[in-house]
XYZ file of C-alpha atoms in Angstrom:
616
model
C -16.694 -8.840 -35.996
C -14.805 -6.340 -33.852
C -11.163 -6.354 -33.182
C -11.755 -7.572 -29.597
C -13.377 -10.857 -30.962
C -10.510 -11.455 -33.277
C -8.071 -11.192 -30.580
C -10.027 -13.476 -28.336
C -9.798 -16.236 -31.009
C -6.193 -15.520 -31.659
C -5.250 -16.580 -28.052
C -6.153 -20.370 -28.266
C -4.340 -20.413 -31.774
C -1.190 -18.956 -30.374
C -1.340 -21.236 -27.232
C -1.412 -24.359 -29.569
C 1.458 -22.984 -31.751
C 3.577 -22.168 -28.656
C 3.029 -25.590 -27.340
C 4.015 -27.298 -30.554
C 6.916 -25.180 -30.861
C 8.140 -25.909 -27.360
C 7.635 -29.606 -27.866
C 9.645 -29.605 -31.233
C 12.503 -27.672 -29.621
C 12.764 -30.101 -26.697
C 12.575 -33.019 -29.150
C 15.341 -31.532 -31.360
C 17.486 -30.776 -28.569
C 17.285 -34.197 -27.119
C 18.498 -35.649 -30.512
C 21.361 -33.203 -30.851
C 22.585 -33.764 -27.273
C 23.162 -37.443 -28.017
C 26.065 -36.501 -30.422
C 27.982 -34.347 -27.903
C 31.102 -35.397 -26.277
C 31.235 -35.023 -22.559
C 34.017 -32.602 -21.495
C 35.367 -33.211 -17.991
C 35.815 -29.771 -16.404
C 38.974 -28.948 -14.607
C 39.710 -26.157 -12.084
C 41.362 -24.075 -14.747
C 40.502 -25.216 -18.132
C 42.926 -22.858 -19.839
C 45.926 -23.745 -17.814
C 48.744 -25.703 -19.630
C 49.672 -28.797 -17.679
C 52.339 -31.382 -17.877
C 50.184 -33.730 -15.812
C 47.759 -36.186 -17.410
C 44.322 -34.858 -17.495
C 41.496 -36.858 -15.980
C 40.079 -37.508 -19.466
C 43.226 -39.694 -20.247
C 44.804 -42.777 -19.159
C 46.406 -41.807 -15.803
C 49.468 -43.831 -16.009
C 50.538 -42.632 -19.259
C 54.409 -42.327 -19.386
C 55.078 -38.734 -20.458
C 58.940 -39.560 -20.342
C 58.520 -42.735 -22.447
C 58.960 -43.259 -26.006
C 56.110 -44.787 -28.170
C 57.478 -46.504 -31.227
C 55.450 -47.521 -34.338
C 56.781 -49.820 -36.930
C 55.978 -48.875 -40.481
C 54.660 -51.598 -42.808
C 53.749 -49.391 -45.757
C 54.454 -45.884 -46.651
C 53.772 -43.895 -49.752
C 56.014 -41.446 -51.664
C 57.935 -38.376 -50.212
C 55.286 -36.148 -48.644
C 55.131 -32.539 -47.603
C 54.267 -31.818 -43.891
C 52.107 -28.786 -44.287
C 49.459 -27.514 -41.691
C 47.019 -24.568 -42.018
C 48.485 -22.357 -39.369
C 52.006 -23.801 -38.950
C 52.894 -23.766 -42.763
C 55.491 -25.963 -44.415
C 57.546 -27.882 -41.940
C 59.515 -30.066 -44.442
C 59.311 -33.249 -46.320
C 58.813 -36.628 -44.687
C 59.076 -40.263 -45.899
C 59.571 -43.781 -44.491
C 59.459 -47.282 -45.879
C 58.576 -50.803 -44.729
C 60.589 -51.498 -41.683
C 60.972 -47.820 -40.773
C 59.815 -46.199 -37.481
C 57.868 -43.434 -36.098
C 58.660 -42.331 -32.621
C 56.509 -40.189 -30.357
C 57.477 -38.467 -27.127
C 54.672 -36.732 -25.267
C 55.491 -33.155 -24.137
C 52.330 -32.312 -22.192
C 48.746 -31.237 -22.459
C 48.019 -27.842 -23.721
C 45.328 -25.554 -25.015
C 44.589 -25.840 -28.830
C 46.228 -23.223 -30.951
C 43.547 -20.614 -31.720
C 44.255 -21.045 -35.425
C 43.790 -24.815 -35.357
C 40.510 -25.707 -36.827
C 38.470 -28.676 -37.981
C 38.656 -30.828 -34.870
C 35.747 -31.462 -32.602
C 37.832 -32.627 -29.589
C 37.836 -30.100 -26.669
C 39.826 -26.932 -26.940
C 41.791 -27.770 -23.690
C 44.001 -30.606 -22.625
C 45.084 -31.423 -26.131
C 47.913 -33.920 -26.192
C 51.218 -32.439 -27.660
C 54.346 -34.433 -28.626
C 57.657 -34.612 -30.455
C 57.486 -36.787 -33.532
C 60.483 -38.410 -35.532
C 60.099 -40.470 -38.701
C 62.787 -42.844 -39.737
C 63.462 -45.012 -42.774
C 64.291 -48.583 -42.341
C 67.984 -47.883 -42.629
C 67.669 -46.089 -39.172
C 69.048 -42.707 -37.886
C 69.163 -40.077 -38.412
C 65.609 -39.211 -38.704
C 64.448 -37.953 -42.076
C 61.714 -35.733 -40.438
C 61.520 -34.330 -36.843
C 58.955 -31.859 -35.337
C 58.810 -30.665 -31.812
C 55.850 -29.945 -29.539
C 53.110 -30.085 -31.982
C 49.533 -30.857 -31.386
C 47.604 -34.284 -31.800
C 45.243 -32.380 -34.036
C 47.941 -31.339 -36.432
C 49.626 -34.780 -36.634
C 46.124 -36.326 -37.144
C 45.482 -34.099 -39.963
C 48.771 -34.594 -41.860
C 49.091 -38.319 -41.428
C 45.221 -38.870 -41.887
C 44.833 -40.312 -38.374
C 41.236 -39.148 -38.416
C 38.587 -37.596 -40.749
C 36.356 -34.522 -40.700
C 36.193 -33.220 -37.126
C 37.244 -36.613 -35.588
C 40.994 -35.974 -35.492
C 41.978 -38.652 -32.983
C 45.723 -38.854 -33.834
C 48.019 -40.959 -31.435
C 45.956 -40.588 -28.327
C 42.301 -40.579 -27.466
C 40.591 -39.849 -24.066
C 39.206 -42.903 -22.404
C 37.001 -41.523 -19.616
C 33.782 -41.820 -21.667
C 34.072 -44.168 -24.589
C 30.368 -44.022 -25.167
C 30.536 -40.353 -26.048
C 33.591 -40.949 -27.993
C 31.904 -43.491 -30.326
C 28.991 -41.188 -30.678
C 31.315 -38.461 -31.593
C 33.073 -40.649 -34.134
C 29.870 -41.717 -35.774
C 28.581 -38.217 -35.894
C 31.535 -37.133 -38.168
C 30.369 -39.266 -41.039
C 29.614 -36.060 -42.925
C 31.730 -32.886 -43.158
C 34.388 -31.756 -45.445
C 34.184 -35.418 -46.594
C 31.106 -37.665 -46.713
C 31.363 -41.272 -46.248
C 30.877 -44.289 -43.959
C 31.936 -44.635 -40.341
C 32.420 -48.018 -38.740
C 33.098 -48.681 -35.030
C 33.773 -51.909 -33.473
C 34.820 -52.638 -29.808
C 36.457 -55.638 -28.136
C 37.821 -56.203 -24.675
C 41.199 -54.482 -25.396
C 40.551 -52.463 -28.585
C 38.374 -49.875 -30.189
C 38.282 -49.870 -34.014
C 37.113 -46.814 -35.893
C 37.228 -46.402 -39.682
C 36.210 -43.891 -42.329
C 35.648 -44.528 -46.051
C 34.859 -41.516 -48.104
C 32.260 -42.078 -50.725
C 34.677 -41.227 -53.449
C 37.460 -43.499 -51.801
C 39.876 -40.598 -51.922
C 40.197 -40.602 -48.142
C 40.105 -43.846 -46.045
C 41.413 -44.313 -42.495
C 41.351 -47.307 -40.336
C 42.288 -46.947 -36.699
C 42.811 -49.302 -33.779
C 43.301 -47.901 -30.182
C 43.890 -49.548 -26.824
C 40.650 -49.202 -24.925
C 42.659 -49.072 -21.642
C 45.294 -46.529 -22.525
C 43.736 -44.584 -25.404
C 47.074 -45.095 -27.377
C 46.986 -45.827 -31.076
C 47.817 -49.528 -31.755
C 47.648 -49.768 -35.492
C 46.508 -47.435 -38.376
C 46.017 -47.714 -42.049
C 45.386 -44.506 -43.973
C 44.902 -43.298 -47.536
C 44.551 -39.830 -48.709
C 44.743 -38.709 -52.238
C 47.819 -40.824 -53.101
C 49.317 -40.775 -49.710
C 49.234 -44.013 -47.775
C 50.667 -45.434 -44.540
C 50.212 -48.519 -42.324
C 51.911 -48.433 -38.818
C 51.860 -50.886 -35.928
C 52.598 -50.066 -32.268
C 55.626 -51.903 -30.787
C 54.592 -50.892 -27.117
C 51.403 -52.798 -26.932
C 51.694 -56.277 -25.269
C 48.990 -58.555 -24.012
C 48.703 -58.455 -20.278
C 49.050 -62.092 -19.075
C 49.231 -60.900 -15.455
C 45.570 -59.705 -15.425
C 42.751 -61.627 -13.997
C 40.159 -62.093 -16.682
C 36.495 -62.103 -15.437
C 33.703 -63.874 -17.282
C 30.175 -63.417 -16.531
C 27.926 -66.368 -16.711
C 24.831 -65.990 -18.799
C 23.678 -69.659 -18.858
C 24.980 -72.729 -16.973
C 23.491 -76.094 -16.302
C 25.169 -77.811 -13.283
C 26.775 -79.205 -11.195
C 28.931 -80.571 -13.729
C 31.721 -83.108 -13.557
C 35.232 -81.828 -14.757
C 36.161 -84.644 -17.123
C 38.757 -84.360 -19.798
C 41.617 -86.083 -21.326
C 43.473 -85.553 -18.179
C 40.755 -87.515 -16.327
C 38.235 -86.324 -13.553
C 38.948 -83.429 -11.185
C 35.638 -83.393 -9.302
C 32.345 -81.357 -9.618
C 31.983 -77.680 -10.100
C 29.048 -75.429 -10.428
C 27.836 -71.900 -11.223
C 24.714 -70.107 -12.205
C 23.320 -66.946 -14.120
C 24.983 -63.747 -13.093
C 27.942 -65.469 -11.425
C 31.578 -65.219 -12.441
C 34.399 -67.372 -13.654
C 37.943 -66.038 -13.150
C 40.878 -66.960 -15.325
C 44.425 -66.297 -14.559
C 47.294 -67.269 -17.123
C 50.256 -68.988 -15.197
C 52.619 -69.436 -18.072
C 53.202 -71.417 -21.304
C 54.448 -75.005 -21.112
C 54.768 -78.279 -23.077
C 51.569 -80.236 -23.761
C 50.605 -83.022 -21.439
C 51.410 -86.524 -22.762
C 47.559 -87.152 -23.253
C 47.003 -83.798 -24.864
C 46.103 -84.638 -28.538
C 44.806 -81.214 -29.413
C 45.717 -79.762 -32.776
C 47.696 -76.952 -31.248
C 51.485 -76.700 -31.055
C 53.379 -76.450 -27.798
C 54.045 -74.474 -25.819
C 50.469 -73.841 -24.753
C 48.950 -71.510 -22.119
C 48.196 -72.855 -18.607
C 45.584 -71.350 -16.388
C 44.049 -71.191 -12.879
C 40.285 -71.150 -13.209
C 37.972 -70.181 -10.563
C 34.161 -70.698 -10.445
C 33.322 -68.021 -7.908
C 31.888 -69.288 -4.635
C 32.430 -72.932 -5.715
C 35.653 -74.433 -7.105
C 39.190 -73.632 -8.342
C 41.369 -75.715 -10.530
C 45.012 -74.740 -10.498
C 47.682 -74.838 -13.278
C 45.637 -76.699 -15.844
C 46.303 -76.467 -19.621
C 44.136 -74.244 -21.741
C 43.421 -77.349 -23.947
C 42.110 -79.262 -20.807
C 39.879 -76.419 -19.934
C 38.629 -76.337 -23.524
C 37.885 -79.998 -23.439
C 36.215 -80.049 -20.013
C 33.978 -77.011 -20.664
C 33.465 -77.835 -24.414
C 35.087 -74.550 -25.397
C 35.997 -76.269 -28.680
C 35.225 -79.469 -30.579
C 37.037 -82.603 -31.600
C 40.898 -81.729 -31.186
C 40.202 -78.110 -31.550
C 40.194 -77.299 -27.665
C 40.573 -73.579 -28.125
C 39.719 -72.769 -24.635
C 40.484 -69.294 -23.175
C 43.416 -68.272 -25.424
C 44.500 -69.088 -28.973
C 47.402 -67.957 -31.076
C 46.422 -65.489 -33.803
C 49.831 -64.849 -35.203
C 48.921 -66.925 -38.256
C 45.285 -66.627 -38.895
C 45.417 -68.825 -42.055
C 46.831 -71.745 -40.021
C 44.287 -71.096 -37.247
C 41.463 -71.177 -39.850
C 42.842 -74.260 -41.543
C 42.975 -76.030 -38.050
C 39.502 -74.925 -37.315
C 38.226 -76.260 -40.663
C 40.147 -79.538 -40.566
C 38.671 -80.425 -37.067
C 35.264 -80.354 -38.372
C 35.788 -83.902 -39.089
C 36.967 -86.120 -36.230
C 35.377 -88.105 -33.438
C 32.329 -86.069 -34.430
C 31.503 -84.643 -37.851
C 30.109 -81.191 -38.265
C 29.930 -77.902 -40.122
C 32.439 -75.165 -39.225
C 31.745 -71.501 -40.136
C 34.268 -68.611 -39.657
C 33.574 -64.943 -39.715
C 35.934 -62.045 -39.123
C 35.791 -58.459 -38.373
C 38.644 -56.024 -37.760
C 38.800 -56.975 -34.054
C 37.318 -60.374 -33.656
C 37.077 -63.903 -35.155
C 33.958 -66.107 -34.730
C 34.345 -69.799 -35.104
C 31.078 -71.845 -34.919
C 30.714 -75.646 -34.855
C 27.408 -77.407 -35.657
C 27.414 -81.221 -35.294
C 25.879 -83.254 -38.007
C 23.336 -85.884 -36.692
C 24.429 -84.787 -33.179
C 23.692 -82.413 -30.231
C 26.747 -80.298 -30.012
C 26.714 -76.748 -31.080
C 29.621 -74.486 -29.925
C 30.097 -70.818 -31.091
C 33.299 -68.934 -29.949
C 34.249 -65.255 -30.332
C 38.081 -64.438 -29.836
C 39.956 -61.175 -29.995
C 41.715 -61.317 -33.433
C 44.767 -59.546 -32.239
C 45.320 -61.176 -28.840
C 43.600 -64.417 -29.108
C 41.524 -63.834 -25.892
C 38.165 -65.572 -25.679
C 35.471 -62.913 -25.510
C 32.283 -65.011 -25.553
C 31.206 -68.574 -25.941
C 27.926 -70.367 -26.326
C 28.257 -74.137 -26.080
C 25.680 -76.891 -25.701
C 26.205 -80.698 -25.809
C 23.863 -83.261 -24.506
C 22.249 -81.686 -21.425
C 25.055 -79.193 -20.847
C 24.814 -75.584 -21.737
C 27.485 -72.872 -21.017
C 27.454 -69.313 -22.081
C 29.887 -66.750 -20.819
C 30.938 -63.213 -21.778
C 34.159 -61.364 -20.681
C 33.069 -58.679 -18.182
C 32.775 -55.201 -19.272
C 32.342 -55.694 -22.976
C 29.628 -56.779 -25.386
C 31.281 -57.619 -28.697
C 29.826 -55.694 -31.571
C 30.263 -53.766 -34.641
C 28.450 -50.558 -35.356
C 28.390 -47.888 -38.054
C 26.137 -44.799 -38.747
C 22.791 -46.626 -39.365
C 24.107 -49.832 -37.509
C 22.331 -50.963 -34.337
C 22.437 -54.806 -34.245
C 25.295 -56.103 -31.981
C 27.856 -58.248 -33.530
C 27.208 -61.105 -35.827
C 24.060 -62.494 -37.316
C 23.546 -66.024 -38.743
C 22.509 -64.261 -42.067
C 25.333 -62.323 -43.698
C 22.833 -59.697 -44.820
C 22.001 -59.043 -41.158
C 25.685 -58.406 -40.202
C 25.041 -54.703 -41.049
C 21.586 -53.786 -40.068
C 20.538 -50.393 -40.750
C 18.955 -48.064 -38.131
C 16.026 -46.067 -39.261
C 14.394 -43.102 -37.300
C 10.798 -43.631 -37.198
C 7.811 -42.104 -35.406
C 6.869 -44.196 -32.338
C 3.252 -45.256 -31.875
C 2.803 -42.909 -29.026
C 4.398 -39.987 -30.924
C 2.189 -40.772 -34.000
C -0.960 -40.730 -31.766
C 0.043 -37.444 -30.191
C 0.805 -35.992 -33.569
C -2.547 -37.145 -35.014
C -4.496 -35.848 -31.915
C -2.883 -32.304 -32.233
C -3.632 -32.077 -35.934
C -7.123 -33.303 -35.429
C -7.681 -30.673 -32.686
C -6.309 -27.789 -34.865
C -8.510 -28.928 -37.750
C -11.624 -29.172 -35.666
C -10.706 -25.777 -34.242
C -10.124 -24.300 -37.549
C -13.403 -25.703 -38.955
C -15.541 -24.176 -36.076
C -13.910 -20.774 -36.518
C -14.379 -21.007 -40.318
C -18.148 -21.822 -40.011
C -18.328 -18.853 -37.547
C -16.460 -16.661 -39.834
C -18.872 -17.487 -42.696
C -21.652 -15.785 -40.761
C -19.745 -12.702 -40.347
C -21.139 -10.108 -42.797
C -18.036 -8.011 -42.605
C -15.762 -9.598 -45.313
C -12.444 -8.128 -44.357
C -12.391 -9.368 -40.645
C -13.529 -12.823 -41.900
C -10.580 -13.199 -44.267
C -8.200 -12.045 -41.475
C -9.461 -14.759 -39.201
C -9.238 -17.425 -41.627
C -5.761 -16.337 -42.609
C -4.708 -16.313 -39.088
C -6.028 -19.795 -38.448
C -4.522 -21.083 -41.642
C -1.072 -19.793 -40.990
C -1.268 -21.203 -37.397
C -2.141 -24.672 -38.758
C 0.629 -24.648 -41.345
C 3.089 -23.243 -38.914
C 2.116 -25.955 -36.366
C 2.497 -28.844 -38.814
C 5.802 -27.542 -40.093
C 7.269 -26.860 -36.702
C 6.246 -30.110 -35.043
C 7.287 -32.111 -38.178
C 10.759 -30.486 -37.803
C 10.822 -31.221 -34.104
C 10.373 -34.990 -34.983
C 12.761 -34.956 -37.970
C 15.556 -37.366 -37.084
C 19.366 -36.327 -37.334
C 20.366 -37.470 -40.820
C 22.186 -40.879 -40.910
C 24.448 -42.030 -43.492
C 23.644 -45.489 -44.665
C 25.987 -47.020 -47.298
C 24.031 -48.384 -50.394
C 25.229 -50.277 -53.290
C 25.857 -47.944 -56.138
C 25.057 -48.901 -59.816
C 27.963 -50.439 -61.520
C 29.636 -51.535 -58.205
C 30.346 -54.819 -56.936
C 30.371 -55.384 -53.077
C 31.404 -57.565 -50.193
C 34.802 -58.448 -51.593
C 37.543 -59.872 -49.377
C 41.102 -59.682 -50.218
C 43.570 -61.805 -48.297
C 47.439 -61.608 -48.829
C 49.477 -64.315 -47.115
C 53.179 -63.667 -47.136
C 54.192 -67.187 -45.969
C 55.892 -65.959 -42.962
C 52.934 -65.755 -40.509
C 52.213 -62.253 -42.086
C 48.655 -62.180 -43.448
C 46.796 -58.981 -44.536
C 43.017 -59.039 -44.897
C 40.700 -56.500 -46.010
C 36.886 -57.211 -46.128
C 33.646 -55.559 -47.191
C 35.384 -53.996 -50.137
C 33.373 -52.235 -52.769
C 34.855 -51.715 -56.251
C 33.774 -50.945 -59.889
C 32.016 -53.970 -61.680
C 34.757 -53.833 -64.319
C 37.726 -54.048 -61.890
C 39.985 -57.133 -61.955
C 41.773 -59.053 -59.242
C 44.798 -57.120 -60.383
C 43.110 -53.764 -60.105
C 41.965 -54.604 -56.557
C 45.412 -55.844 -55.452
C 47.148 -52.540 -56.659
C 44.529 -50.571 -54.539
C 45.819 -52.171 -51.356
C 49.405 -53.195 -51.884
C 52.590 -52.133 -53.599
C 52.746 -54.285 -56.799
C 55.489 -55.013 -59.408
C 54.458 -56.782 -62.493
C 55.408 -57.813 -66.039
C 52.905 -56.893 -68.801
C 52.426 -59.515 -71.420
C 50.006 -57.634 -73.403
C 46.730 -59.565 -74.414
C 47.953 -62.362 -72.197
C 47.704 -60.008 -69.162
C 50.109 -59.320 -66.411
C 52.219 -61.525 -64.187
C 52.592 -60.243 -60.620
C 56.311 -60.520 -59.625
C 56.267 -58.748 -56.259
C 53.843 -57.641 -53.443
C 54.941 -55.329 -50.701
C 58.568 -56.175 -51.454
C 58.062 -59.998 -51.573
C 59.444 -60.935 -54.978
C 59.295 -64.087 -56.940
C 62.133 -66.304 -56.661
C 62.353 -69.343 -54.390
C 58.787 -68.552 -53.771
C 56.270 -67.148 -56.076
C 53.015 -65.337 -56.003
C 49.748 -67.518 -56.793
C 46.154 -66.450 -56.472
C 42.718 -68.061 -56.107
C 39.184 -66.943 -55.838
C 36.522 -68.471 -53.553
C 39.080 -71.264 -52.704
C 39.704 -72.207 -56.361
C 43.198 -71.725 -57.943
C 42.821 -69.484 -61.085
C 45.055 -70.604 -63.967
C 45.205 -67.381 -66.021
C 46.286 -63.760 -65.345
C 44.844 -61.938 -62.487
C 44.247 -58.893 -64.927
C 41.837 -60.971 -66.886
C 39.641 -62.080 -63.872
C 36.846 -59.549 -63.088
C 35.603 -59.555 -59.478
C 31.958 -60.373 -58.402
C 29.910 -59.679 -55.518
C 31.102 -61.752 -52.529
C 34.299 -62.916 -54.127
C 37.149 -64.034 -51.491
C 40.451 -63.355 -53.258
C 43.550 -64.958 -51.751
C 47.083 -64.353 -52.682
C 49.830 -66.920 -51.472
C 53.436 -66.492 -51.486
C 54.944 -70.046 -51.707
C 55.597 -73.016 -53.763
C 51.934 -73.349 -55.071
C 48.474 -72.128 -54.308
C 46.528 -73.721 -51.397
C 43.052 -72.443 -50.387
C 42.895 -70.565 -47.181
């Protein structure tokens, strides 16, 4: 075989390799591009500006002060940043304050690293940290970057250093960016959840040395709440600027409706109303007033009143929220929860929901919580009512309802949001009836079409290789024959490797149960004054006790009685005295020391500050 013949056979082989490489590159580029945040270009992206860039909330008050109440804080800490060096020590305590004043939006310092947010239009601000005792501030820093503050206070993780303000122009890309930073200098699990008002982002390092839980206002991008832990440092803060907007018109999209329907409630009949799939129901809050004399709902006065409009049909003016709940079956028995509930005391709310499972009708009530939402479901026993409700856990606003009774069906969702919880590897929106389905994993697999294409290409390469090999076997000159077989073999191997790489998914971090670990633990601490702290989906070592878990999440004082265990005397500053601390597990009071009770999978641990233990 002469050189010309070899070159002729090399041509189709190279064409196949080139095509596969091109397909692989395109495939890989598509995958990578999904994890990039959209950067909105400005006329001069390197120009410092005191105006609010288009990426951010346009009515942000640059002259205003944003105040955060401190609910827990660790020991005296050093404020140190990579390029800025040591700025001083800082500390706060429960009841202290952190004040933020924005100074503008500027380019990132060239020495600032470790942050995936854009290099331009970085928020800068003055920060002051106070103890509960008040002024003077024990720490002040002027005109420092959002990235630096996020890094020092652990208001972010890896390259997602979100700090006190996030851009809101493209929340989809922002969420993808948050999920994409599950690995980096620290590897862990990222959770993202979204409700009408809020965006929740959390990161838990695999070793539990770094944990950050953040809630942002979706409409302003401002930090609303944060709880952070980093190698001994801990902080929890709550915005004092956020308020629920009662003046806003809340728009619900109708998913299912059977009508026309008679408006009939404890207030009597008001006439017929109607709607249909894709239509809208508008709700305006008109104020809070005493209950109507015939209102026997379980909710205390004052209660919200509303105007409700069924678009292109009917409007009912200044009716009570409980009347709307009764007429539309947004609730059950005397739990007429309607469009707004009080969530200041979640323990009381859940007690009311469970108590009203028995009444004029009897049913089963189930309650599920996420960081942003509470889902209450009522399923009537030997009856036809089924009602499932999702409320914003911080504002009490109704987000979604599906209710059916007799021949009536109503399903509505607040416009612009699909309640859901996502993580790296999480694809199923919101809740499932099966607890194990609440966190479904997302696996990257080859589609049927891709698999067929892959098999076809491999088969073609194999046939082509076989044909050339047979031809080569007839060639008397041994050296060219080996050259030809070598070329074809390398081409096939390269094609398979290259194409497989192109189909390879971007790695996803899926949290799995580790050996020697217990999972799905819930810790509830009720301080008896409408303050309730809740941590769910906790994982810990299998030998850990209720006492160990409590100390991981709260400031605890105790007395040690040796073999008899410890007695908790104070949690987060609430000391035993007129009231005392009691604990229970799975609704049952435990009569021995919390340091003797080892936690198990699925345990719900409840601490109560009061006269005695009562189940949540």
